[in-house]
Amino acid sequence: MTLPLLPGNSFNRNLGKERFHKSHHFDFPNDVPVMVGEEKPGIGGEPLLGQKLKPKFSVFPKGQGSDAPSWVVFDKQVLCFKAYFQESVHERREEQYRIRKCKIYFYLEDDTIQVIEPEVKNSGIDQGTIINRHRIPLPPPHDDQFYTVDHFNICQEIVFYSKTFMIVDCDQFTRNFLWKMGVKLNPPGCIPEDPYISKREKMEKNMHPLRPYEKVDTLKQFLDHDTHVLRFYCYWDDRDNQFGDFRELVLHYFLSDDTIEIKEVLPPNSGRDAIGMFLHRSKLPKNLPDRLYHPGEITDQTLLNTFGPVGRGSRFILDRLKTGHVYQDFYKDCDIMIGSVINVWGRKVVLCDCDEFTKEYYRNKYGVEDFTPVIFKSEPITKVERQVPPYNGFGSEEDSYNSTLSLEPKPPQRNMIKFMEKDRQGLESNVLRFMARLITNDEINNDRKFIISYFLSDDTISIFEPPKDNSGIMSGKFLERGRVKIPGQELFKSELSEYFTQQDLFVGAKLCFYGNYFCLVDADEYTFCYMEKNADEYQKANICTILTKLKSTGNTHSLEIKRMLASHDIHRTGVINYDEFRNIVIQIGEGHISEHEVITVGRYYSIRQQQDTDVCLILHLVQEELRKNGFEDFKKLSEAFIYEDRQRTGFLPIQETRNILKGFQLPTPNDILEEMISKFLSVDGQVAYRNLVLGLNWRENPVPPVEAKIPIKLYTRSSEFPIKQVKSINYIAFIEDLFGKQE
């Protein structure tokens, strides 16, 4: 034992404490002063000397596992006890008490209890939840405490609000839980028999008739075969009678109630009603009745009114002898098979075939394996060929053709799916543009150049003539946008005319537009890229097809071709000029290869050098355009960039930067704008917009003019196409793909 006077020891017990609150000992429930401090702790929540605080909730023994609170560990875990209570019944001769069964649920998470009485059919008593879930206090004089898990055991009485419950058993989970807590469970008991319920059961047994009426139960058949229908294809040949006809029918047999329905298959323009119902759904008798029966004459059961008066209070009995019963034999599923003939109210219907479900049904139930169909053919219907009148010259051919298809003329429909797919979308114009020249002997018109645009959205063509200085010819629109017919077709004919398609336009093609002959000599970069990207649609731009064509003609002269290509490579670099390569490819093709195919091969094996443009030159050109147009909204431009940069990183993606610059409508061509954006890209591919705005600001940061080593030519839609970058060709790769690698 340590001495109190040694250093570090003190008589003061408050050292190290943090809680010094005091519990109140007096309260005023219902304005009455009451002392409630008998079970209150002392200062700081510590018990007083000799005081033992009673636990408010169940105390579970500590073991190996988590130290989480009980409402977490025992969440959704409930103890279930089977119990009953006896209820007295006053002033009744049949019963003096009742035994009511119930279940007691004890929720381990918060010590709440719920009592539920299972519902009993025709009991006449309000059953269900007897006691709602809450904490139930112990009976007096311990009503200041609540029930815990320690108060429950089998064959033990428990009192809830002056009502005594006898616990007789519990479920397996409850048994295991109490066993783990160390509770010794009593053997399970039994619930006593209720005298009134026993009396009622005897009465119900005596109420059963010794000779019950026959029971016709069709519910099972309905539940087993609902929505199950057998389908047979059949016909009825009535051509032996006057005005008779051959009719194709479809028979439906409903397995849920053994009814039959027959529908008629009406051919087009048959002249019959469109309903097509040959027999409404009903049971089909095998034989025709001798006469028509009166309503109510055919019934399932016959009743005799032999007891009591007529009307209210009368009694009836079932006719066991079935006096006057009419017996009818109806068709069942066993009576209808392929090849059988059934009698449909005097009409002989032949069953010829059935569907797969019907075959599977007969295969499983009756073991039928032969489903050979009966071949039947109705008279062939002579199809009258529609004769379309020729085009009369009024309106368009499509409009005139649609007026012959129906009584109510409708305008020709536009292919909206193709229009939505091939319409302009951002930078994708979906317009093929070719450079063309007139094929004529006139020296003046021979030098004229035209731009032919083919719109993929609606297959229309327009022709535009760029301006040329001192030509004496008015430039501009040469042909209005529209579909162009292929020449040489008859004008007034019944068939629709053929129009130029996208496959008819390629470099080297010769076309005739309304008497003017054009030769396509070039195309823009977008057209070449689009055709090469969709090479399956354009055979002239399919490199595989072109190489196959060259192989078929050049295999016999492979050595000569290799020598011709190598002769132009003086320095043995494996690269030759495009013009020399073009002449050799044309010789290999022997006149069967077009100019577009030659360009495609040259583009595929070309060596393109990307020329780096000086950033100062680009900024000088852009600032000059902004200064000429008076653009000075650099502050708003910077605010727009900052607004889109939510993280304030100083960088934005290329697409967002492009959208902001286009939103301010900068007077700069798209190619110069794209080149300028590429000069301000970071390592991760984003644009440093602060530096970009500073470079655009011609007021504060003017860029002096820079002499360009390579002149920049702006490309507009109305000018000529830029000079192609294809100058050098890797003929070694071309030879390897054409004739294979050399060993």
XYZ file of C-alpha atoms in Angstrom:
743
model
C 0.000 0.000 0.000
C 1.347 3.450 -0.941
C 1.652 6.051 1.757
C -0.586 9.149 1.391
C 2.224 11.545 2.282
C 4.519 10.438 -0.496
C 4.933 12.820 -3.452
C 2.167 12.341 -6.036
C -0.507 11.241 -3.499
C -3.284 13.505 -2.223
C -6.512 13.255 -0.241
C -8.374 15.350 -2.841
C -10.571 12.978 -4.880
C -11.545 15.642 -7.376
C -8.149 15.575 -9.053
C -8.529 14.454 -12.676
C -12.332 14.853 -12.737
C -14.056 16.753 -15.515
C -17.739 16.350 -14.544
C -19.093 18.111 -11.447
C -22.827 18.403 -12.174
C -25.385 17.617 -9.468
C -28.561 15.619 -9.955
C -31.827 17.225 -8.819
C -33.652 15.359 -6.029
C -37.046 17.052 -6.188
C -39.577 17.304 -8.998
C -43.133 18.642 -9.478
C -45.215 16.114 -11.426
C -48.796 17.446 -11.751
C -47.826 20.381 -9.493
C -47.112 18.039 -6.604
C -43.637 18.184 -4.965
C -42.125 14.720 -5.028
C -38.674 13.524 -3.990
C -37.067 11.693 -6.865
C -33.500 11.640 -5.652
C -33.435 8.189 -4.110
C -31.948 6.697 -7.257
C -30.100 9.766 -8.455
C -26.283 9.578 -8.480
C -23.981 11.954 -6.723
C -21.699 14.672 -8.044
C -20.447 13.975 -11.553
C -22.757 10.970 -11.981
C -20.865 8.802 -9.482
C -22.977 6.679 -7.108
C -23.137 7.671 -3.457
C -21.691 5.555 -0.676
C -23.722 2.356 -0.357
C -25.889 3.212 -3.371
C -26.513 0.588 -6.106
C -28.008 1.971 -9.274
C -30.435 -0.375 -11.015
C -29.855 -0.820 -14.747
C -32.530 0.751 -16.916
C -31.944 -1.615 -19.853
C -30.960 -5.222 -20.308
C -27.425 -6.042 -19.273
C -25.698 -8.506 -21.585
C -22.541 -10.377 -20.564
C -19.368 -9.188 -22.215
C -17.635 -11.635 -24.502
C -15.396 -11.749 -27.507
C -16.581 -9.404 -30.194
C -17.400 -5.792 -30.890
C -17.892 -3.163 -28.176
C -20.629 -1.433 -30.167
C -23.829 -0.402 -28.355
C -26.765 -2.779 -28.103
C -28.910 -0.839 -30.577
C -26.222 -1.515 -33.211
C -25.326 -5.109 -32.298
C -28.932 -6.310 -31.843
C -30.490 -4.363 -34.704
C -33.410 -6.300 -36.272
C -33.011 -9.160 -33.768
C -36.245 -10.104 -31.995
C -37.113 -12.772 -29.429
C -40.438 -14.508 -30.119
C -42.468 -16.267 -27.392
C -45.695 -18.251 -27.793
C -48.190 -17.433 -25.057
C -51.870 -17.290 -24.192
C -54.132 -15.549 -21.749
C -57.509 -16.473 -20.344
C -60.407 -14.056 -20.761
C -63.569 -14.342 -18.676
C -66.966 -14.310 -20.397
C -69.944 -13.170 -18.326
C -73.652 -13.930 -18.719
C -73.287 -16.582 -21.432
C -74.389 -20.131 -21.205
C -72.212 -21.463 -24.037
C -68.884 -20.341 -22.560
C -67.522 -18.982 -19.300
C -64.001 -18.176 -20.492
C -61.912 -18.033 -23.637
C -58.354 -19.071 -24.378
C -56.741 -16.502 -26.661
C -53.433 -17.364 -28.289
C -50.851 -14.659 -28.886
C -47.195 -13.996 -29.624
C -44.876 -11.816 -27.553
C -42.024 -10.058 -29.390
C -39.106 -8.692 -27.381
C -36.852 -6.314 -29.370
C -33.270 -6.617 -28.134
C -32.143 -3.256 -29.487
C -34.240 -1.126 -27.104
C -36.076 -3.605 -24.730
C -39.462 -2.810 -26.314
C -42.268 -5.387 -26.257
C -45.104 -6.032 -28.697
C -47.997 -8.475 -28.268
C -49.885 -9.733 -31.336
C -52.845 -12.110 -31.499
C -53.082 -14.102 -34.762
C -56.383 -13.716 -36.543
C -58.849 -16.609 -36.335
C -61.462 -16.984 -39.058
C -65.039 -16.066 -38.007
C -64.003 -15.396 -34.395
C -66.008 -12.171 -34.076
C -63.239 -10.651 -31.908
C -60.982 -7.725 -32.730
C -57.632 -9.386 -33.229
C -54.214 -8.286 -34.330
C -51.954 -6.037 -32.242
C -53.001 -6.187 -28.582
C -50.135 -4.109 -27.149
C -48.185 -1.737 -29.386
C -44.425 -1.784 -29.341
C -43.011 0.156 -26.369
C -41.232 -0.437 -23.066
C -43.631 -2.038 -20.581
C -43.172 -1.287 -16.846
C -43.157 -4.016 -14.231
C -46.295 -4.490 -12.132
C -46.553 -2.498 -8.848
C -44.731 -1.899 -6.558
C -41.866 -2.022 -9.099
C -43.608 0.069 -11.720
C -40.619 2.424 -11.890
C -38.659 -0.295 -13.675
C -39.163 -1.969 -17.038
C -39.099 -5.483 -18.385
C -35.725 -6.745 -19.571
C -34.594 -9.956 -21.201
C -34.004 -11.516 -17.784
C -37.744 -11.574 -16.998
C -38.638 -14.034 -19.794
C -38.637 -17.834 -19.634
C -40.788 -20.724 -20.797
C -43.725 -21.895 -18.616
C -43.634 -18.650 -16.726
C -46.396 -16.130 -16.157
C -45.789 -12.508 -17.048
C -48.092 -9.571 -16.357
C -48.620 -6.733 -18.807
C -50.935 -4.009 -17.492
C -52.825 -6.335 -15.106
C -53.276 -8.955 -17.825
C -51.534 -12.256 -17.139
C -49.846 -14.040 -20.054
C -48.579 -17.603 -19.852
C -45.464 -18.272 -21.970
C -45.522 -21.839 -23.289
C -42.787 -21.960 -25.939
C -40.365 -19.923 -28.084
C -38.702 -20.186 -31.468
C -35.268 -21.628 -32.153
C -33.480 -18.255 -32.330
C -34.862 -17.234 -28.940
C -33.894 -20.587 -27.452
C -30.296 -20.271 -28.716
C -29.985 -16.663 -27.561
C -31.195 -17.346 -24.008
C -28.986 -20.425 -23.803
C -25.928 -18.338 -24.721
C -26.852 -15.825 -22.012
C -26.857 -18.586 -19.427
C -30.621 -18.773 -18.912
C -31.869 -22.237 -18.014
C -34.997 -22.760 -20.111
C -37.942 -24.682 -18.733
C -39.493 -27.458 -20.828
C -42.185 -26.170 -23.230
C -45.827 -26.340 -22.203
C -49.083 -26.606 -24.107
C -52.026 -24.285 -24.664
C -55.255 -25.546 -23.033
C -58.231 -26.274 -25.220
C -60.918 -23.625 -25.642
C -64.328 -25.222 -24.829
C -66.305 -22.974 -27.130
C -64.038 -23.596 -30.120
C -64.311 -27.345 -29.536
C -68.086 -27.026 -29.506
C -68.077 -25.082 -32.761
C -65.888 -27.689 -34.453
C -68.301 -30.437 -33.466
C -71.203 -28.439 -34.843
C -69.439 -27.911 -38.162
C -68.720 -31.623 -38.442
C -72.390 -32.399 -37.851
C -73.417 -29.871 -40.506
C -71.742 -31.826 -43.326
C -74.448 -33.695 -45.321
C -74.233 -37.452 -45.431
C -75.099 -37.421 -49.153
C -73.519 -34.257 -50.576
C -74.624 -32.832 -53.878
C -72.435 -33.472 -56.867
C -69.858 -30.744 -57.261
C -68.744 -29.426 -60.639
C -65.345 -27.775 -60.129
C -63.855 -25.999 -63.153
C -61.522 -23.682 -61.247
C -58.525 -26.009 -61.397
C -58.816 -26.382 -65.153
C -59.011 -22.603 -65.527
C -55.994 -21.954 -63.313
C -53.885 -24.630 -65.024
C -54.690 -23.732 -68.632
C -55.550 -20.059 -68.626
C -54.186 -18.282 -71.753
C -53.369 -21.722 -73.278
C -54.913 -21.933 -76.743
C -54.571 -24.626 -79.422
C -54.446 -23.274 -82.967
C -55.397 -25.239 -86.079
C -55.334 -24.106 -89.703
C -58.345 -25.461 -91.568
C -60.698 -24.814 -94.474
C -64.361 -25.205 -95.457
C -65.076 -26.069 -99.099
C -68.569 -24.933 -100.049
C -68.097 -24.801 -103.808
C -70.564 -27.673 -104.407
C -73.457 -25.378 -103.468
C -74.664 -22.489 -105.534
C -72.625 -19.315 -104.931
C -70.378 -21.341 -102.628
C -66.738 -20.507 -102.050
C -63.514 -21.954 -100.638
C -62.784 -20.418 -97.232
C -59.610 -20.610 -95.205
C -60.200 -20.710 -91.445
C -58.245 -20.637 -88.177
C -59.654 -22.677 -85.261
C -58.812 -21.749 -81.656
C -59.436 -24.279 -78.893
C -59.328 -22.745 -75.387
C -58.053 -25.274 -72.863
C -59.326 -23.266 -69.888
C -63.025 -24.029 -70.575
C -63.087 -26.338 -73.685
C -64.600 -23.668 -75.922
C -63.941 -23.226 -79.643
C -63.622 -20.109 -81.761
C -63.220 -20.018 -85.563
C -61.970 -17.027 -87.543
C -61.946 -16.614 -91.293
C -58.831 -15.561 -93.181
C -60.067 -12.899 -95.588
C -57.917 -12.351 -98.685
C -57.524 -8.805 -100.026
C -60.496 -7.487 -101.976
C -62.615 -10.519 -101.043
C -65.810 -8.469 -100.817
C -66.692 -9.882 -97.394
C -67.094 -8.129 -94.058
C -63.861 -7.212 -92.350
C -64.924 -8.829 -89.057
C -63.932 -12.317 -90.175
C -65.552 -14.132 -87.197
C -66.858 -17.446 -88.491
C -67.933 -18.910 -85.098
C -68.069 -17.073 -81.791
C -66.408 -18.629 -78.775
C -68.623 -21.358 -77.315
C -68.787 -25.100 -76.794
C -69.242 -26.918 -80.066
C -71.576 -29.968 -80.056
C -70.585 -32.961 -82.112
C -74.095 -33.596 -83.434
C -76.802 -31.169 -84.420
C -79.739 -31.057 -81.944
C -83.143 -32.217 -83.122
C -84.757 -28.951 -82.155
C -84.006 -25.629 -80.586
C -84.209 -25.763 -76.811
C -85.965 -23.144 -74.763
C -83.952 -20.844 -72.502
C -83.252 -22.566 -69.193
C -84.022 -25.998 -70.532
C -80.370 -27.012 -70.645
C -78.820 -26.641 -67.171
C -76.100 -28.350 -65.184
C -78.459 -29.142 -62.269
C -82.225 -29.632 -61.937
C -83.973 -28.227 -58.846
C -87.336 -29.390 -57.471
C -89.497 -26.979 -55.442
C -91.243 -29.616 -53.346
C -90.804 -28.100 -49.877
C -92.528 -25.120 -48.418
C -94.476 -22.325 -50.061
C -93.510 -20.576 -53.263
C -91.485 -17.402 -52.886
C -89.809 -16.293 -49.685
C -89.160 -19.141 -47.327
C -89.366 -21.809 -50.037
C -86.937 -24.725 -50.055
C -85.480 -26.631 -52.984
C -83.780 -29.969 -53.442
C -81.555 -31.336 -56.203
C -83.103 -33.780 -58.669
C -81.004 -36.923 -58.253
C -82.813 -38.748 -61.022
C -82.036 -35.931 -63.498
C -85.531 -35.917 -64.878
C -85.650 -34.222 -68.292
C -81.876 -33.851 -68.470
C -80.617 -33.130 -71.994
C -77.305 -34.835 -72.720
C -74.990 -33.138 -75.207
C -71.627 -34.355 -76.431
C -69.146 -31.547 -77.123
C -65.814 -31.566 -78.912
C -62.781 -32.041 -76.654
C -59.079 -31.678 -77.322
C -58.854 -35.412 -77.988
C -61.352 -35.117 -80.866
C -59.502 -32.570 -82.959
C -56.391 -33.749 -84.778
C -54.667 -32.926 -88.054
C -56.644 -34.508 -90.892
C -59.888 -34.888 -88.915
C -63.181 -33.398 -90.088
C -65.371 -31.660 -87.504
C -69.000 -30.712 -87.788
C -69.453 -26.976 -87.216
C -73.241 -26.668 -87.121
C -73.656 -28.595 -90.356
C -70.476 -27.380 -92.059
C -67.604 -29.807 -92.601
C -64.332 -28.177 -91.595
C -61.070 -30.026 -92.392
C -58.116 -29.523 -90.039
C -54.887 -29.242 -92.044
C -52.093 -27.957 -89.796
C -51.312 -26.497 -86.335
C -48.723 -24.308 -84.626
C -45.730 -25.367 -82.531
C -47.473 -24.966 -79.168
C -50.267 -27.282 -80.284
C -47.766 -29.879 -81.486
C -45.913 -29.773 -78.174
C -49.205 -30.138 -76.255
C -50.309 -33.263 -78.147
C -46.803 -34.673 -77.987
C -46.685 -34.414 -74.177
C -50.292 -35.386 -73.380
C -51.231 -37.951 -76.030
C -47.813 -39.020 -77.353
C -48.599 -37.979 -80.926
C -45.514 -37.704 -83.121
C -46.958 -37.519 -86.637
C -47.926 -33.938 -87.526
C -47.854 -34.220 -91.307
C -49.916 -31.295 -92.628
C -52.718 -31.728 -95.122
C -51.854 -29.875 -98.323
C -54.658 -27.629 -99.455
C -54.633 -24.722 -101.862
C -57.303 -22.270 -102.630
C -57.838 -21.016 -106.125
C -55.002 -18.751 -107.196
C -55.995 -15.136 -107.145
C -55.073 -13.360 -110.326
C -53.090 -10.316 -109.298
C -53.866 -7.341 -111.447
C -50.692 -5.488 -112.273
C -50.943 -1.829 -111.553
C -50.343 0.299 -114.599
C -48.845 3.646 -113.762
C -49.673 6.375 -116.253
C -46.705 8.192 -117.792
C -45.481 11.521 -116.512
C -47.443 14.406 -118.052
C -44.993 17.225 -117.350
C -46.978 18.967 -114.588
C -45.178 19.234 -111.261
C -42.370 16.908 -110.242
C -42.214 13.248 -111.211
C -42.411 12.112 -107.569
C -45.518 14.203 -106.939
C -47.242 12.888 -110.056
C -46.297 9.291 -109.167
C -47.718 9.586 -105.618
C -51.038 10.799 -107.013
C -51.493 7.382 -108.663
C -50.951 5.329 -105.484
C -54.147 6.283 -103.629
C -57.414 8.098 -104.111
C -56.239 10.862 -101.796
C -52.995 12.256 -103.239
C -50.160 12.741 -100.772
C -46.988 14.767 -101.260
C -43.688 12.873 -101.554
C -42.118 12.183 -98.187
C -38.637 13.398 -97.339
C -36.110 10.931 -95.923
C -35.857 12.531 -92.484
C -33.561 9.856 -91.060
C -30.968 10.506 -93.756
C -31.435 14.253 -93.371
C -30.809 14.117 -89.595
C -27.756 11.879 -89.988
C -26.123 13.781 -92.866
C -27.093 17.341 -91.970
C -24.404 19.778 -90.866
C -23.232 19.007 -87.319
C -20.594 21.373 -85.961
C -17.492 21.155 -88.134
C -18.948 18.192 -90.054
C -20.493 19.861 -93.105
C -21.405 16.597 -94.911
C -20.889 18.415 -98.216
C -18.578 17.018 -100.911
C -16.915 19.831 -102.866
C -15.140 19.292 -106.195
C -13.253 21.614 -108.511
C -14.449 21.288 -112.114
C -13.876 22.826 -115.519
C -16.009 22.983 -118.621
C -15.335 20.534 -121.433
C -15.540 22.793 -124.473
C -13.502 23.939 -127.456
C -14.171 27.581 -126.664
C -10.948 29.171 -125.416
C -12.824 31.657 -123.206
C -14.964 29.050 -121.413
C -12.156 26.528 -121.301
C -10.386 28.444 -118.512
C -13.478 28.829 -116.319
C -13.415 26.952 -113.012
C -16.408 25.833 -110.985
C -17.023 24.439 -107.516
C -19.561 21.588 -107.518
C -21.066 20.891 -104.080
C -22.904 17.641 -103.370
C -25.106 17.732 -100.226
C -25.322 14.310 -98.613
C -28.436 15.163 -96.589
C -30.791 15.264 -99.605
C -28.620 14.279 -102.649
C -28.788 17.766 -104.151
C -26.117 19.483 -106.264
C -25.190 23.148 -106.610
C -22.554 24.776 -108.828
C -20.714 27.988 -107.964
C -18.226 29.893 -110.119
C -15.497 31.724 -108.174
C -14.688 35.287 -109.286
C -11.753 35.819 -111.595
C -10.154 39.158 -112.281
C -10.565 40.653 -115.770
C -12.357 37.558 -117.084
C -15.368 39.448 -118.403
C -17.680 36.727 -117.060
C -20.087 37.309 -114.206
C -19.238 34.941 -111.350
C -21.514 33.556 -108.651
C -24.226 30.917 -108.647
C -24.150 28.829 -111.814
C -26.722 26.143 -110.878
C -29.401 26.355 -108.183
C -29.295 23.644 -105.535
C -31.433 20.659 -106.511
C -31.400 17.103 -107.738
C -29.957 16.635 -111.220
C -31.212 13.945 -113.580
C -28.860 11.707 -115.474
C -29.047 12.754 -119.155
C -30.323 10.461 -121.885
C -33.559 9.385 -120.158
C -37.018 9.508 -121.616
C -39.018 12.443 -120.272
C -42.598 11.172 -120.405
C -42.444 7.663 -118.942
C -44.084 5.695 -116.133
C -40.908 4.975 -114.162
C -39.143 7.547 -112.025
C -36.041 9.135 -113.471
C -32.576 8.380 -112.152
C -30.522 11.133 -110.532
C -26.838 11.660 -109.922
C -25.697 10.037 -106.687
C -22.647 10.518 -104.503
C -20.886 7.567 -106.164
C -21.002 9.369 -109.549
C -18.810 12.227 -108.329
C -15.054 11.647 -108.110
C -11.907 13.295 -109.438
C -11.633 12.528 -113.132
C -15.355 11.963 -113.687
C -17.075 13.641 -116.655
C -20.629 14.757 -115.927
C -23.342 16.451 -117.943
C -25.559 18.925 -116.094
C -28.358 20.243 -118.309
C -26.215 20.188 -121.475
C -23.047 21.507 -119.822
C -20.222 18.980 -119.650
C -17.913 19.191 -116.648
C -14.729 17.369 -115.728
C -13.925 17.055 -112.032
C -10.270 17.906 -111.591
C -9.842 18.264 -107.820
C -11.576 18.067 -104.411
C -11.076 19.663 -101.026
C -9.416 17.960 -98.058
C -12.737 17.236 -96.315
C -14.040 15.399 -99.396
C -10.949 13.194 -99.663
C -11.015 12.416 -95.928
C -14.751 11.659 -95.940
C -14.536 9.328 -98.918
C -11.515 7.529 -97.484
C -13.239 7.194 -94.118
C -16.321 5.667 -95.786
C -14.390 3.549 -98.261
C -17.111 0.876 -98.332
C -19.451 3.342 -100.063
C -16.833 4.864 -102.390
C -14.866 2.288 -104.379
C -12.729 5.035 -105.910
C -11.362 5.829 -102.423
C -10.967 2.225 -101.232
C -7.227 1.509 -101.109
C -7.765 -2.274 -100.953
C -9.861 -2.287 -104.116
C -7.356 -0.074 -105.914
C -4.378 -2.265 -104.967
C -6.267 -5.365 -106.104
C -6.919 -3.716 -109.462
C -3.251 -2.761 -109.805
C -2.114 -6.283 -108.892
C -4.245 -7.847 -111.631
C -2.589 -5.686 -114.278
C 0.922 -5.245 -112.845
C 1.962 -8.743 -111.765
C 3.346 -9.567 -115.187
C 5.531 -6.432 -115.250
C 6.636 -6.351 -111.610
C 10.370 -6.083 -112.373
C 9.819 -3.336 -114.926
C 7.676 -1.370 -112.474
C 10.280 -1.654 -109.730
C 12.980 -0.409 -112.095
C 10.847 2.513 -113.203
C 10.217 3.582 -109.596
C 13.859 3.106 -108.598
C 15.117 5.067 -111.603
C 13.482 8.246 -110.270
C 15.103 7.752 -106.853
C 18.579 9.061 -107.609
C 19.751 9.324 -103.999
C 18.266 5.913 -103.019
C 16.128 7.415 -100.209
C 13.010 5.375 -100.984
C 11.093 8.559 -101.792
C 10.125 9.974 -105.196
C 8.136 12.952 -106.426
C 4.314 12.726 -106.633
C 4.110 13.692 -110.322
C 6.551 10.937 -111.282
C 4.691 8.432 -109.107
C 1.379 9.465 -110.715
C 2.650 8.797 -114.243
C 3.934 5.352 -113.246
C 0.651 4.352 -111.534
C -1.318 5.405 -114.617
C 0.938 3.196 -116.752
C 0.398 0.277 -114.359
C -3.379 0.747 -114.531
C -3.276 0.655 -118.341
C -6.031 3.219 -118.619
C -8.424 1.440 -116.233
C -7.624 3.581 -113.205
C -9.143 6.996 -112.596
C -7.475 10.154 -111.372
C -9.239 9.871 -108.017
C -7.811 6.402 -107.467
C -4.323 7.697 -108.260
C -4.756 10.502 -105.720
C -5.989 8.008 -103.124
C -2.872 5.852 -103.587
C -0.655 8.927 -103.413
C -2.314 10.154 -100.220
C -2.005 6.700 -98.653
C 1.764 6.407 -99.301
C 2.595 10.120 -98.985
C 5.136 11.642 -96.623
C 3.637 14.816 -95.233
C 5.765 17.286 -93.339
C 3.984 19.411 -90.783
C 5.329 22.941 -91.069
C 5.464 24.770 -87.778
C 4.136 28.322 -87.978
C 5.593 31.091 -85.831
C 3.258 32.056 -82.968
C 4.151 35.745 -83.370
C 3.040 35.610 -87.013
C -0.279 34.028 -86.054
C -0.916 36.580 -83.293
C -0.011 39.449 -85.628
C -2.529 38.254 -88.226
C -5.270 37.808 -85.613
C -4.602 41.209 -83.990
C -4.734 42.906 -87.392
C -8.150 41.369 -88.073
C -9.409 42.394 -84.616
C -8.055 45.929 -85.011
C -9.647 46.395 -88.435
C -13.051 45.240 -87.138
C -12.803 47.261 -83.907
C -13.012 44.353 -81.460
C -12.097 45.492 -77.912
C -14.214 43.258 -75.582
C -11.187 41.588 -74.044
C -12.429 42.139 -70.482
C -15.728 40.359 -71.178
C -13.818 37.626 -72.998
C -11.615 37.077 -69.950
C -14.682 37.015 -67.651
C -16.297 34.361 -69.853
C -13.203 32.151 -69.566
C -13.064 32.611 -65.783
C -16.764 31.759 -65.449
C -16.280 28.439 -67.262
C -13.170 27.656 -65.176
C -14.969 26.601 -62.000
C -11.795 25.240 -60.369
C -9.796 28.400 -61.191
C -6.931 26.392 -62.683
C -6.282 28.767 -65.585
C -6.847 26.000 -68.152
C -9.905 24.930 -70.181
C -10.530 22.130 -72.688
C -10.122 22.876 -76.393
C -13.842 22.493 -77.181
C -14.937 24.963 -74.483
C -12.266 27.438 -75.591
C -13.432 27.143 -79.203
C -17.078 27.675 -78.191
C -16.283 30.822 -76.198
C -14.249 32.357 -79.034
C -16.997 31.578 -81.553
C -19.576 33.034 -79.154
C -17.803 36.404 -79.335
C -17.812 36.172 -83.164
C -14.141 36.892 -83.683
C -13.512 38.054 -87.287
C -10.915 35.343 -87.847
C -10.965 32.356 -90.255
C -11.405 28.963 -88.662
C -8.029 27.603 -89.775
C -6.144 30.572 -88.271
C -8.252 30.280 -85.103
C -7.438 26.571 -84.732
C -3.742 27.238 -85.337
C -3.748 29.962 -82.672
C -5.451 27.701 -80.085
C -2.864 24.983 -80.704
C -0.054 27.412 -79.760
C -1.406 27.792 -76.207
C -1.857 24.101 -75.327
C -0.412 22.720 -72.110
C 1.159 19.307 -71.555
C -2.204 17.678 -70.740
C -3.865 19.108 -73.855
C -5.739 22.029 -72.259
C -5.639 25.689 -73.292
C -4.008 28.371 -71.087
C -6.753 30.948 -71.630
C -5.034 33.769 -69.688
C -2.082 33.772 -72.092
C -4.499 33.451 -75.002
C -6.435 36.583 -73.990
C -3.195 38.499 -73.448
C -2.057 37.506 -76.935
C -5.341 38.661 -78.484
C -5.306 42.063 -76.751
C -3.942 44.326 -79.481
C -4.422 47.398 -77.292
C -2.128 46.425 -74.425
C 0.094 43.776 -76.057
C 0.567 44.648 -79.737
C 2.677 42.156 -81.696
C 5.058 43.702 -84.259
C 4.871 42.432 -87.846
C 6.955 39.340 -88.573
C 8.325 38.365 -91.958
C 6.914 34.936 -92.798
C 9.286 32.375 -94.277
C 6.308 30.492 -95.673
C 3.332 32.645 -96.740
C 0.016 31.804 -95.101
C -2.910 31.592 -97.495
C -6.334 31.866 -95.869
C -8.886 29.367 -97.135
C -12.456 30.541 -97.701
C -15.450 28.712 -99.091
C -15.571 30.696 -102.323
C -11.873 30.600 -103.229
C -9.850 27.909 -104.926
C -8.740 24.849 -103.030
C -5.359 25.068 -101.288
C -2.357 23.325 -102.787
C -2.127 19.744 -101.581
C 0.594 18.800 -99.169
C 1.282 15.516 -100.988
C 4.702 16.007 -102.550
C 6.781 12.958 -101.683
C 5.771 9.291 -102.006
C 7.235 6.308 -100.129
C 7.395 3.948 -103.111
C 9.120 1.181 -101.085
C 5.973 0.634 -98.995
C 3.913 0.763 -102.205
C 6.006 -2.000 -103.796
C 5.798 -4.190 -100.677
C 1.997 -3.920 -100.562
C 1.639 -4.463 -104.285
C 4.106 -7.310 -104.915
C 4.997 -8.447 -101.376
C 8.174 -8.025 -99.348
C 11.423 -8.900 -101.036
C 13.418 -11.728 -99.505
